[in-house]
Short mmCIF file of C-alpha atoms in Angstrom, two decimals:
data_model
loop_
_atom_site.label_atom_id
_atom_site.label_comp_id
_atom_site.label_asym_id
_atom_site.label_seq_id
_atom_site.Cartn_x
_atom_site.Cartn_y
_atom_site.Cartn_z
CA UNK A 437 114.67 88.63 118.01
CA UNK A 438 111.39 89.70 119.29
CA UNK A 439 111.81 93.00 117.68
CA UNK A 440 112.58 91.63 114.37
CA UNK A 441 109.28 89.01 114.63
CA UNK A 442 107.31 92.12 115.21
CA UNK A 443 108.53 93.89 112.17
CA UNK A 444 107.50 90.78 110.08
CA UNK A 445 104.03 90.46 111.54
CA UNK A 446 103.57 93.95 110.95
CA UNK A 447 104.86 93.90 107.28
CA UNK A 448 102.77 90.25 106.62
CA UNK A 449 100.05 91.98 108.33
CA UNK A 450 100.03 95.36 106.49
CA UNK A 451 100.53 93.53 102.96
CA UNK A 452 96.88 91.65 104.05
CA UNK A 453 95.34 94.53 104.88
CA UNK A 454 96.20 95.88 101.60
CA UNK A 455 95.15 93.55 99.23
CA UNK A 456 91.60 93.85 101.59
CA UNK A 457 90.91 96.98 101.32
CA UNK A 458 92.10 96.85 97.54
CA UNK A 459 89.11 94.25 96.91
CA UNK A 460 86.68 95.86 98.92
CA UNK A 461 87.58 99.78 97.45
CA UNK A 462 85.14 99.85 95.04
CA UNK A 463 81.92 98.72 97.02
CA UNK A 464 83.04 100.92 99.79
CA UNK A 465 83.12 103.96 97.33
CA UNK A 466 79.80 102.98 95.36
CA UNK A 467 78.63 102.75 99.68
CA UNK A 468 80.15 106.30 100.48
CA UNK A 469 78.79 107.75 97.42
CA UNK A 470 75.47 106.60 97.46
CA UNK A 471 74.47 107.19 102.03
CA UNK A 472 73.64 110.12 103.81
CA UNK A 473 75.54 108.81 106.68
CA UNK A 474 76.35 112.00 108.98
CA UNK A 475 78.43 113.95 106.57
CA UNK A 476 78.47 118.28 107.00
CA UNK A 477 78.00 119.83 103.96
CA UNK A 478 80.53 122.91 104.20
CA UNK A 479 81.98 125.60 102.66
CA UNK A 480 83.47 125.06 98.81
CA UNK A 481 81.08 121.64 98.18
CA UNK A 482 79.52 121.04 94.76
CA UNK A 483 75.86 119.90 95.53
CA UNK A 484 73.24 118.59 92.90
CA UNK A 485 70.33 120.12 93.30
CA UNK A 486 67.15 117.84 91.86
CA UNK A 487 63.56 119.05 92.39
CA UNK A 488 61.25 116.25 90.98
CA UNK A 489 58.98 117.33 88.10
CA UNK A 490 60.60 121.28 88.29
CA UNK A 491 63.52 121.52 85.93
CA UNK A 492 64.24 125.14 85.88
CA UNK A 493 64.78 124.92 89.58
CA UNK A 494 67.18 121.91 89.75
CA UNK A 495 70.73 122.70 89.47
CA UNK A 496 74.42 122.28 90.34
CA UNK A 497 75.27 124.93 92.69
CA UNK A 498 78.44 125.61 95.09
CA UNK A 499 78.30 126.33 98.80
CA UNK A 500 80.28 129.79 99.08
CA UNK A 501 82.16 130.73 101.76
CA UNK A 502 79.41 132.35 104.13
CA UNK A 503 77.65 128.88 103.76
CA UNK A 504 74.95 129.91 100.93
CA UNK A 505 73.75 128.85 97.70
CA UNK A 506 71.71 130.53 95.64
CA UNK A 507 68.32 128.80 94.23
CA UNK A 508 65.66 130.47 91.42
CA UNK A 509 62.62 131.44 93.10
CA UNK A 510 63.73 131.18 96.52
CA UNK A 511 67.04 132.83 96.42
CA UNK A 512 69.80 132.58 98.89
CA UNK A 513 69.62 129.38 101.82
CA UNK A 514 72.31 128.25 103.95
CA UNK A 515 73.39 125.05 102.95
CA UNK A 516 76.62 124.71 105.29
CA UNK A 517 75.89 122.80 108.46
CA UNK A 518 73.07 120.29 107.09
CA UNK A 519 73.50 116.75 105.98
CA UNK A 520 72.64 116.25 103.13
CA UNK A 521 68.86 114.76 103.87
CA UNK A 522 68.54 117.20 106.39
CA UNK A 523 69.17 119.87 103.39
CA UNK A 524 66.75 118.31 101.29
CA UNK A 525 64.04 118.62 103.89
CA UNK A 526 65.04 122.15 104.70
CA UNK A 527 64.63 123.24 100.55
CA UNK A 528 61.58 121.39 100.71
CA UNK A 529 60.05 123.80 103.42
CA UNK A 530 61.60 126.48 101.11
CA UNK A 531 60.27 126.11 98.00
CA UNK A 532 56.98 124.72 99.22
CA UNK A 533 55.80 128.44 98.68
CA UNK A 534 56.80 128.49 95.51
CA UNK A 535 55.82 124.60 94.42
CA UNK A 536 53.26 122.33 95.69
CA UNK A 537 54.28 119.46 97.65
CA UNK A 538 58.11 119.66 96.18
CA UNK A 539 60.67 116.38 96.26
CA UNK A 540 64.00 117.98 96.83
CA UNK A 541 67.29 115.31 96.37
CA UNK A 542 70.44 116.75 97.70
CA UNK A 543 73.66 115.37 96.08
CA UNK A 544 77.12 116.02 97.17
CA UNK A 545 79.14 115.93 94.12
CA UNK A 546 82.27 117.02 95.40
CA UNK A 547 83.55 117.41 98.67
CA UNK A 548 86.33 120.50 99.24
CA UNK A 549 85.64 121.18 103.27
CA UNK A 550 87.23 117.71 104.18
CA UNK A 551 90.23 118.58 105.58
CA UNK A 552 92.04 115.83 107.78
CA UNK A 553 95.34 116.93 109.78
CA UNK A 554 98.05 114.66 110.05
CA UNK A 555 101.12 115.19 112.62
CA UNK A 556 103.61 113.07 114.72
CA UNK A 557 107.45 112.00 114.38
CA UNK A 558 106.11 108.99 112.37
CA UNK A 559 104.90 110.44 109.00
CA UNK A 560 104.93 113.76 107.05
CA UNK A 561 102.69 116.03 109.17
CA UNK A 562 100.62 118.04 106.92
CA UNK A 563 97.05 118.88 105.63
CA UNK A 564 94.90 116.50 103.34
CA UNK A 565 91.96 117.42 101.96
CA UNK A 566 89.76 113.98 100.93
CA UNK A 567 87.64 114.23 97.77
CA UNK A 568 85.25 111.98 99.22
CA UNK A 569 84.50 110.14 102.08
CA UNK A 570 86.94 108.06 103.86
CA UNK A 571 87.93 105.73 106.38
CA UNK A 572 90.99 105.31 108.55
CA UNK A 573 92.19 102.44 106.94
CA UNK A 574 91.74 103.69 103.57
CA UNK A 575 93.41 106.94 104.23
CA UNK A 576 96.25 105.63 106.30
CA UNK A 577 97.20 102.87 103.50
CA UNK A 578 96.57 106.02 100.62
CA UNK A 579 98.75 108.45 103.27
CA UNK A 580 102.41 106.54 102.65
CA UNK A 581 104.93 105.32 103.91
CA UNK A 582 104.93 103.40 107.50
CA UNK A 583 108.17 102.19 108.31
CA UNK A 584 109.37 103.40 111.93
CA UNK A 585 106.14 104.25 112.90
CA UNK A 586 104.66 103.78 116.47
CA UNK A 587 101.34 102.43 116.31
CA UNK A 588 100.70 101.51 120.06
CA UNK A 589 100.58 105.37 120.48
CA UNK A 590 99.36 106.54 117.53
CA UNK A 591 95.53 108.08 118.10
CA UNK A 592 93.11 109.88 116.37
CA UNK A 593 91.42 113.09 118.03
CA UNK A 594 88.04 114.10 116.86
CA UNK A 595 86.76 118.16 118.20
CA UNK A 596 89.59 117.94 121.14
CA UNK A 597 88.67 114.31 122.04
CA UNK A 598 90.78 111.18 121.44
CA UNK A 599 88.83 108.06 120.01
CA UNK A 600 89.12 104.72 120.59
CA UNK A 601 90.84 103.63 118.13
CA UNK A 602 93.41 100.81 117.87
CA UNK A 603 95.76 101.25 115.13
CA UNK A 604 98.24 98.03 115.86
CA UNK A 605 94.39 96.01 115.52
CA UNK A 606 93.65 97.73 112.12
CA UNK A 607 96.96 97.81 110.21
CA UNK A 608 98.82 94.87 111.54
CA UNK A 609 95.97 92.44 112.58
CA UNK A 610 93.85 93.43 109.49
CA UNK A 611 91.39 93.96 112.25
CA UNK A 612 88.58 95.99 109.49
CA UNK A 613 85.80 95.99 112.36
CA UNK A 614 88.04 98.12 113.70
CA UNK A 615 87.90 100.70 110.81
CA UNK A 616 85.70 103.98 111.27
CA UNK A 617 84.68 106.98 108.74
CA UNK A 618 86.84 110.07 108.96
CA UNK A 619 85.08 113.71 109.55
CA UNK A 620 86.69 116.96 108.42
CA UNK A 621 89.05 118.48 111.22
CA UNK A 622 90.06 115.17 112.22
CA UNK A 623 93.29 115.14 113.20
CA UNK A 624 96.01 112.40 113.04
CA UNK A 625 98.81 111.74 115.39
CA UNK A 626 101.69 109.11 114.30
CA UNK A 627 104.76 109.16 116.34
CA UNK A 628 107.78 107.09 115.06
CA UNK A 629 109.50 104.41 116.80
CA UNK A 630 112.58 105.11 118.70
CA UNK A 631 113.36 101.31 119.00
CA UNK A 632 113.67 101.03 115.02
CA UNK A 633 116.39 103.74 114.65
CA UNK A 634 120.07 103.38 113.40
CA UNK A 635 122.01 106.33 114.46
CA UNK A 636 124.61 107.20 111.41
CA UNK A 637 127.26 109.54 112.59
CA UNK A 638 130.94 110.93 112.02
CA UNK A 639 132.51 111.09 108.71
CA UNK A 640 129.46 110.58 106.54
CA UNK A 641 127.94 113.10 104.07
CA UNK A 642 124.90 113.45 106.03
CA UNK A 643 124.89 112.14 109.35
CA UNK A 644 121.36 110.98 110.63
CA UNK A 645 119.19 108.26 111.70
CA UNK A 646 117.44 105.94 109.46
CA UNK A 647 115.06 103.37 110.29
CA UNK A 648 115.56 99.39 110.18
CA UNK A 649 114.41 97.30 107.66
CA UNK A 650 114.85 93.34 107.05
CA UNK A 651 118.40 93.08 106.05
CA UNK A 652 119.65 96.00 106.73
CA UNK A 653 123.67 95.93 106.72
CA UNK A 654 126.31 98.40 106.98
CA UNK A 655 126.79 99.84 103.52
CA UNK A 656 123.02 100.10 103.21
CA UNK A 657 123.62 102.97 106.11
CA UNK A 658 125.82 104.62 104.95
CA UNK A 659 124.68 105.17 101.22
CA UNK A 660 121.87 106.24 102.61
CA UNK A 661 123.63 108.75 104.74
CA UNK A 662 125.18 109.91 101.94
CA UNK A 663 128.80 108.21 101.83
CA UNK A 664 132.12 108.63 103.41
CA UNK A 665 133.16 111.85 103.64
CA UNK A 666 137.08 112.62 102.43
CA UNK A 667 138.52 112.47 106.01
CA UNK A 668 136.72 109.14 106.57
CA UNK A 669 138.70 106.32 107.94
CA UNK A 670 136.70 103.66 106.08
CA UNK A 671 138.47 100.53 107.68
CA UNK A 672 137.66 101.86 110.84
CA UNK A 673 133.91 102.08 110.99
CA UNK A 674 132.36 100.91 114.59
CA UNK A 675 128.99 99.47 115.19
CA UNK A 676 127.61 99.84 119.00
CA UNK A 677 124.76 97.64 120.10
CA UNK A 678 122.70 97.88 123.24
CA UNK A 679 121.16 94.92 124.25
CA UNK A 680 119.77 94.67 127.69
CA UNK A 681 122.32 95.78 130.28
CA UNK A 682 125.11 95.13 127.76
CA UNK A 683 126.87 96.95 125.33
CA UNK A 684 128.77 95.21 122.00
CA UNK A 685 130.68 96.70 120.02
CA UNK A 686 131.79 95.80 115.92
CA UNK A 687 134.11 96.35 114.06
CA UNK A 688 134.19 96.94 110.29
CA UNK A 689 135.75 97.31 107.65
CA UNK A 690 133.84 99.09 104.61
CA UNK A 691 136.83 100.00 102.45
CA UNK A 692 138.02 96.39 102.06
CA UNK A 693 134.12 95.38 101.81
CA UNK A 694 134.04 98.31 98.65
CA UNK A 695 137.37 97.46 97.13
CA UNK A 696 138.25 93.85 97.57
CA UNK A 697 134.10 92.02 98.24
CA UNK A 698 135.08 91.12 101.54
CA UNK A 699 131.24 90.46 102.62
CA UNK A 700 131.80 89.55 106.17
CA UNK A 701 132.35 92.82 106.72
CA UNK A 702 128.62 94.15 105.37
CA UNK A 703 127.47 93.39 109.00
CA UNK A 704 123.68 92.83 109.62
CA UNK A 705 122.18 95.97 111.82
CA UNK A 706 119.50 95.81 114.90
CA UNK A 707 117.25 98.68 115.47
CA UNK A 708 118.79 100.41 117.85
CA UNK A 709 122.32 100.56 116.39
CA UNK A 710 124.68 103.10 116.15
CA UNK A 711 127.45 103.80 113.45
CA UNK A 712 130.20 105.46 113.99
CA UNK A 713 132.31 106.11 111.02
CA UNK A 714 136.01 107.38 112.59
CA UNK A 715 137.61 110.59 111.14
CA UNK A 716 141.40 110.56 109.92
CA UNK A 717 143.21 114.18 111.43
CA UNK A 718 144.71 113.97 108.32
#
């Protein structure tokens, strides 16, 4: 029971947090897109260029990979490793051979060097690279699906280093004082949650685990598991259920649920089940 009040909170919770950081996306972007903040520039970005009052020397350019762009008058500067007002001030010393007293504006059109890693049990592990700025919350809720996940030991690490970050606080509570920017090479870890697992196994298509959901029964399992196999017994399907100390176990019947809609045999599942579907020898 206390399981299944969790996985309530958690979906009440998440649907909250949602809808909050649907409202607030587009003053957090117009925010993101408009600070300095502390953001690299790096290798691939699309800066704009501006030099007050000097035309021909104002620009679009793109970093390249050994961290230069290339400038009229002043040819090639690194650009890779500044912030963005910290580049400004550094083409300002630059060109102030060239120009007297220049105002240099750094832009960062588009960002290309913000890769985030993301790894653990819990979701797809893979690369994403973020067009712009982001936060936590806004990538996690872009990111997918969370069912099964473990969020007590989910953590982020930033350069080797894990941060304190509480995950249950952001996406159950709604907790967005809890939210932080992203920085490229962050890296994500997401386990899933052994406690929410339904072990499917024996004469199914697929045998495999899939994760609880509110009102989750029997047949749900095993179509997702792909079906009975041929050798199936289908009257003769066994659910076994841990709780505590104890073991229970159920029988069912799916081929008289299937063929006759006898619905007291679709039995509810816990997290934690497992299904056994019995094989006929012949």
């Amino acid at each position: 029971m206390e399981r299944l009040k969790g996985m309530l909170k958690f979906s009440c919770g998440f649907i909250a947090v949602v809808l909050v950081v649907t409202m607030l996306s587009g003053k957090s972007a117009v925010a993101s897109e408009g600070s300095d903040g502390d953001y690299v520039v790096g290798d691939g970005d699309s800066l704009m260029i501006s030099v007050w009052g000097e035309k021909e020397l104002s620009g679009t350019v793109t970093v390249r990979p050994d961290g230069k762009i290339t400038l009229p008058a002043i040819g090639d500067v690194v650009a890779s490793g500044f912030t963005p007002t910290k580049l400004s001030e550094y083409l300002s010393e630059k060109l102030a051979k060239v120009v007297n007293k220049p105002i240099v504006t750094v832009t960062v059109n588009t960002i290309t060097n913000n890769k985030i890693y993301v790894f653990g049990g819990g979701v797809p592990s893979g690369v994403a690279v973020l067009p712009s700025r982001t936060t936590l919350l806004q990538f996690l809720i872009r990111y997918g699906n969370f069912r099964g996940i473990d969020l007590g030991n989910a953590y982020l690490l930033r350069n080797g280093k894990k941060m304190d970050v509480d995950f249950h606080s952001l996406l159950v509570k709604g907790d967005v004082a809890k939210d932080i920017p992203l920085k490229p090479e962050d890296m994500i870890y997401i386990p899933d949650n052994e406690a929410y697992k339904i072990y499917v196994m024996g004469a199914v298509a697929n045998p495999k685990y899939v994760f609880y959901r509110d009102g989750l029964r029997i047949l749900d399992a095993i179509i997702e598991t792909g079906g009975f196999t041929k050798f199936a017994k289908e009257n003769d399907v066994l659910i076994v259920r841990k709780e505590g100390t104890s073991t229970t176990e159920i029988s069912a019947k799916v081929k008289d649920l299937m063929k006759e809609g006898d619905m007291t045999q679709n039995v509810h599942l816990k997290p934690g089940d497992f299904v056994i579907v019995k094989e006929s020898i012949f």
